[in-house]
XYZ file of C-alpha atoms in Angstrom:
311
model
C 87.257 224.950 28.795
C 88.960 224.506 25.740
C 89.845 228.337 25.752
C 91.513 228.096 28.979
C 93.814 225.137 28.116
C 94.827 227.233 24.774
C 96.402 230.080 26.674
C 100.251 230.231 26.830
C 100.467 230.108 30.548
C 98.226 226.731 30.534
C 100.535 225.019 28.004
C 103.324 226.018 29.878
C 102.345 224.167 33.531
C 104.087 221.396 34.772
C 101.813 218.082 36.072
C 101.273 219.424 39.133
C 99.942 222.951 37.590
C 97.630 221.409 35.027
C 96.301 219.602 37.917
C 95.715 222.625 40.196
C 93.955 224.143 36.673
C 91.652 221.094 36.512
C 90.256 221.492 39.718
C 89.772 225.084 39.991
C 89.070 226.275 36.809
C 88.031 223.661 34.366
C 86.017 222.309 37.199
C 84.326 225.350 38.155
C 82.883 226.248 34.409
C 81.330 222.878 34.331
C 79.866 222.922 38.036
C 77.619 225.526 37.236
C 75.897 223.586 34.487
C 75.968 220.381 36.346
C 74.260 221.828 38.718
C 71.095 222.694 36.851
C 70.210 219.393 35.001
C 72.087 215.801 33.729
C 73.895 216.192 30.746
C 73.836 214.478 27.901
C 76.574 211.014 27.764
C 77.941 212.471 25.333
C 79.023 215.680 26.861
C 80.514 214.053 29.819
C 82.456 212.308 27.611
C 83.998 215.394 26.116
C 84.522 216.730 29.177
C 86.359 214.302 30.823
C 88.245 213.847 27.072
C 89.470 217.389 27.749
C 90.309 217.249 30.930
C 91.990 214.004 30.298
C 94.089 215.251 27.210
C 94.906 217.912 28.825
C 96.864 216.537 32.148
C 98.874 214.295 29.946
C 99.154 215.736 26.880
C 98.755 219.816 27.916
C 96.387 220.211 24.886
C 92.541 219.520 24.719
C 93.012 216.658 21.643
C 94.660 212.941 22.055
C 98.137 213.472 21.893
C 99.605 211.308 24.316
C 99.020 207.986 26.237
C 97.586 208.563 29.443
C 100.281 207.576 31.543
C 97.510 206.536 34.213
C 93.825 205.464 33.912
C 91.386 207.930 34.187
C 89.323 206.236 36.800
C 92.634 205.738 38.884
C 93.482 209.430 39.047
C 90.052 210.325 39.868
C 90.041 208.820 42.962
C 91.280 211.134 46.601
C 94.467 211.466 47.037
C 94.642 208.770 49.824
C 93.358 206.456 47.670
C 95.557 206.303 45.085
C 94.152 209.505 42.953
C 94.767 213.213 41.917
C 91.403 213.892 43.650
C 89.846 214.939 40.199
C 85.905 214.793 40.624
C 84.287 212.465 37.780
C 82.335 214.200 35.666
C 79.259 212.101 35.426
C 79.248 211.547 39.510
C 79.498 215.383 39.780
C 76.540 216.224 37.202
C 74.743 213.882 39.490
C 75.376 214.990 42.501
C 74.786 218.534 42.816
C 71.155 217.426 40.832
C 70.807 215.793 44.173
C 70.716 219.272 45.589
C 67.090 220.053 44.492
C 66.443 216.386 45.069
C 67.040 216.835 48.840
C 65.164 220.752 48.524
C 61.932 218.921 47.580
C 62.303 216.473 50.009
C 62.783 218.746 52.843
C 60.216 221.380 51.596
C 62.273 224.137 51.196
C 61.084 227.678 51.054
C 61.722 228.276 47.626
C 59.858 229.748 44.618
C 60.910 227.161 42.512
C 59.995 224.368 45.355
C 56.547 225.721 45.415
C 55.844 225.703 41.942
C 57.170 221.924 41.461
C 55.105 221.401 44.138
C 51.978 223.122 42.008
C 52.144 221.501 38.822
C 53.757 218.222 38.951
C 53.774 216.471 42.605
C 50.190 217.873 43.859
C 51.236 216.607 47.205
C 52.146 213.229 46.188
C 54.408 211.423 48.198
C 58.255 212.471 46.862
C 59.520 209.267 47.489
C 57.959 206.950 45.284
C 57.070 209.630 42.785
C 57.283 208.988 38.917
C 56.884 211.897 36.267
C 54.104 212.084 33.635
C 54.607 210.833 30.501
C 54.391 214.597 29.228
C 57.024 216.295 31.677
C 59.408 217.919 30.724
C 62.865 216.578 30.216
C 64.681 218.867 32.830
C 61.787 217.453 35.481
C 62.695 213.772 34.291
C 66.668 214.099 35.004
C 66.379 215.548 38.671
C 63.729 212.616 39.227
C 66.040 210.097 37.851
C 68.447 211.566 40.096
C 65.845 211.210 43.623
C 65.418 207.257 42.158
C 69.570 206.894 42.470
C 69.750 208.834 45.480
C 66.596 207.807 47.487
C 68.218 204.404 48.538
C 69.707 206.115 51.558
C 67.286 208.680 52.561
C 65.515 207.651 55.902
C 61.997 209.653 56.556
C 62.946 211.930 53.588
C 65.733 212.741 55.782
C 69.736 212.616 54.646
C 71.368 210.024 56.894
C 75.136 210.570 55.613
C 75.718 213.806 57.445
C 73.779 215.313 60.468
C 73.879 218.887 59.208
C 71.442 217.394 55.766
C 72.499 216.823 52.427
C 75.770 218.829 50.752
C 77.310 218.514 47.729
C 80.473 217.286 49.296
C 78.595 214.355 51.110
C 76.565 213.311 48.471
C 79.966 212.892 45.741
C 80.930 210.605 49.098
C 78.341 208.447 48.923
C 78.201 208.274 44.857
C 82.062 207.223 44.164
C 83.697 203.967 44.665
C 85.569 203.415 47.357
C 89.264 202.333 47.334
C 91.500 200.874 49.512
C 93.636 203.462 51.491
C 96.888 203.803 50.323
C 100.299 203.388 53.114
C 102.240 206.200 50.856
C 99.414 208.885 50.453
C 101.432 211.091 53.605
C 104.996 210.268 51.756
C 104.145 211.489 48.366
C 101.353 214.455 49.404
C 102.714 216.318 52.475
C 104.045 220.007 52.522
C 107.480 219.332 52.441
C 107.654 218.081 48.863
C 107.633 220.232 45.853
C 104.584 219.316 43.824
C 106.371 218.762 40.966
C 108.309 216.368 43.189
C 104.947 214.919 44.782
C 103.844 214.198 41.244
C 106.190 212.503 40.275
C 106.596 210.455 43.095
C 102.681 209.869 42.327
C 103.238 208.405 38.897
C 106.146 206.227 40.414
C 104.195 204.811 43.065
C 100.634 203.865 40.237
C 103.347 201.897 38.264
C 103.084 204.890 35.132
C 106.770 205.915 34.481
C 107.554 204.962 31.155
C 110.658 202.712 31.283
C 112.506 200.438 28.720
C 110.506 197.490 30.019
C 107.383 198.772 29.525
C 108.158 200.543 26.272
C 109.476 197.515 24.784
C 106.192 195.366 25.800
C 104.537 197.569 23.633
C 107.017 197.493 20.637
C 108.294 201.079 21.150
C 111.986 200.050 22.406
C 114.080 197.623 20.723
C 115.142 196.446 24.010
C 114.424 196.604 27.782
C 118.209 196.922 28.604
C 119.022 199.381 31.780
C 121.424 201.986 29.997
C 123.496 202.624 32.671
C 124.529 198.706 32.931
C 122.821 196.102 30.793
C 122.893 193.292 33.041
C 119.052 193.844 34.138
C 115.716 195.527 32.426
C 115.018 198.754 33.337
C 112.164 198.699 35.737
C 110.894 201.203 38.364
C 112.079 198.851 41.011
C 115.438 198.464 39.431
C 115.782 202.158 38.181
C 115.296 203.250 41.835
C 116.165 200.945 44.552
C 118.267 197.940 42.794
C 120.904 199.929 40.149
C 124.761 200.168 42.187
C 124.347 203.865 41.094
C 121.057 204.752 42.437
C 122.413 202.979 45.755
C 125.571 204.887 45.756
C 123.276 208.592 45.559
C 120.855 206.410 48.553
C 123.455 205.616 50.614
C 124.786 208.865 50.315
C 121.146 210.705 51.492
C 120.706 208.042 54.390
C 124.026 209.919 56.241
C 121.245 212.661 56.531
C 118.079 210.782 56.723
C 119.016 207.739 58.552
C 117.519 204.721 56.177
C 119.463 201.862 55.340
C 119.839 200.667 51.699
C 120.809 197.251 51.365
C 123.853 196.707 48.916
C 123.885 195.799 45.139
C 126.262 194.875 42.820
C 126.610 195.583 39.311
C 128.276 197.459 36.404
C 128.428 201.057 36.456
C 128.808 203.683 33.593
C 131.358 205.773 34.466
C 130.735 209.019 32.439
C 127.959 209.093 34.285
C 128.054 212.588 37.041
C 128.966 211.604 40.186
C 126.544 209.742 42.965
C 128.215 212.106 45.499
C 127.148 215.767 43.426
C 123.828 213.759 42.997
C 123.359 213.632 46.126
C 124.514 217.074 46.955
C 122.357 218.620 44.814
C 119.124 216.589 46.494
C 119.934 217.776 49.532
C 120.564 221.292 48.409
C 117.035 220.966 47.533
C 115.771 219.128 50.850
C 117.212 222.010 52.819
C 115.002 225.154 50.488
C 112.290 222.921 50.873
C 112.589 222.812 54.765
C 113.169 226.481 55.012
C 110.115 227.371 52.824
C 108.484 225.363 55.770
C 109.845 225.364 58.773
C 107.716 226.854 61.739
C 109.623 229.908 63.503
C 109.695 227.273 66.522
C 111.127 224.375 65.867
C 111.087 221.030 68.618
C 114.343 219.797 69.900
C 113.618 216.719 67.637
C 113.527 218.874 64.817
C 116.777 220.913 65.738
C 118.770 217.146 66.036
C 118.022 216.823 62.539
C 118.543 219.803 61.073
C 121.727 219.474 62.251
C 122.061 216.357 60.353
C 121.406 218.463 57.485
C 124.086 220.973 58.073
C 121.470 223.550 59.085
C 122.430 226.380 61.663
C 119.404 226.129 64.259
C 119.189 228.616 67.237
């Protein structure tokens, strides 16, 4: 794992990258193991270290402050999370996999010989290992004790097709409320670069003055662009005259309403209008990227909003 993160392409990746290299390769080196037997605490620990250091900080050691708790980003996406599995759940779920093998007496070698030398047709349920057994055998029945809660006549209840890997991480995690936002920030119209950001916005994680100067590491918590407030998300975004000015600006094209706000404005600042311009600019390659070759008449109104040339 630590390999992979070291190459030049893997430093290189934006948020949204080292998240796509979490799941599908970091991931997928440590599913294999998982799947044979519980690892050590330990282990998960450095694991989830790595992965950890490495969406913040692009580097397997502590750099940087986790802009977002680990157990946060973790979660599905429309929860509140990056959809990252957890480590430890993970480990223990695909164990369940053999779990769920012996309990529906599947026609395996390996089933057969478990069968043979430790369970001698006990009943699976309720089993406990010998004192002597080995400690592979002792994980994956630590594992049937978690999981064995919800099996009904040694039968998986949570899907009708039997136990799966997917399933079984289901009925492990915590659940979370579901968010309003999650089809706002993750849909297919935003970059994910965009959608990541918006992500951090929406968990409270930018780093502004106000928070930076809770923790000592601003003198101040003064908006730069005009002093008269701190700088918070809310105020950065939706409260600022200038931010409103580049809102108002969008909403000719998008139809929201800002309300109005008044305050002092830098004025070698660039322009609200070009800022604006240039967001649209990149709302219209976005749309093209993902337009269908059919568009509705609904869609055709407001691509005309946009300045678009529809057929």
């Amino acid at each position: 794992m630590v390999n992979r993160i070291r190459s030049l392409g893997a430093k290189k990746l934006s948020y949204a990258g080292r998240v796509v290299l979490i799941n599908y390769v970091l991931n997928t080196l440590y599913s294999y193991w998982a799947s044979i037997f519980l690892k050590p605490k330990g282990v998960i620990r450095r694991i989830e270290a790595i992965c950890r250091n490495y969406l913040w900080g692009s580097s397997s050691d502590y750099h940087k402050v986790p802009l977002i708790a680990w157990e946060k980003v973790t979660l599905p996406k429309d929860e509140g999370g990056l959809g990252i599995k957890r480590a430890v759940l993970w480990n223990t779920d695909t164990v369940a996999k053999l779990v769920d093998w012996i309990y529906g007496k599947a026609d395996r070698l390996w089933i057969r010989w478990v069968n043979q030398i430790y369970i001698k047709n006990k009943d699976w349920h309720n089993y406990c290992p010998p004192t002597d057994a080995s400690w592979a055998w002792k994980c994956i029945c630590r594992v049937k004790d978690i999981m064995k809660l919800t099996y009904i006549d040694d039968q998986w209840p949570e899907d009708p097709k039997g136990y799966s890997i997917r399933s079984g991480y289901e009925w492990l995690r915590p659940r979370q409320t579901i968010q309003r936002w999650k089809n706002i920030v993750w849909n297919k119209w935003n970059y994910p670069k965009h959608a990541m950001i918006s992500w951090i916005t929406m968990n409270n994680g930018l780093k502004v003055k106000d928070k930076l100067y809770q923790i000592r590491c601003s003198p101040d918590n003064r908006y730069c662009i005009s002093d008269v407030a701190p700088e918070t998300q809310s105020h950065l975004f939706f409260e600022c005259s200038y931010s409103k000015q580049i809102l108002l600006e969008i909403e000719k094209s998008c139809g929201f309403k800002v309300a109005g706000h008044n305050s002092r404005m830098n004025l070698h600042l660039i322009k609200p209008g070009i800022v604006a311009d240039s967001i649209r600019e990149e709302v219209k390659r976005r749309i093209r990227t993902n337009l269908s070759k059919e568009p509705t008449q609904n869609d055709k109104i407001w691509l005309r909003k946009w300045g678009m040339a529809v057929d």
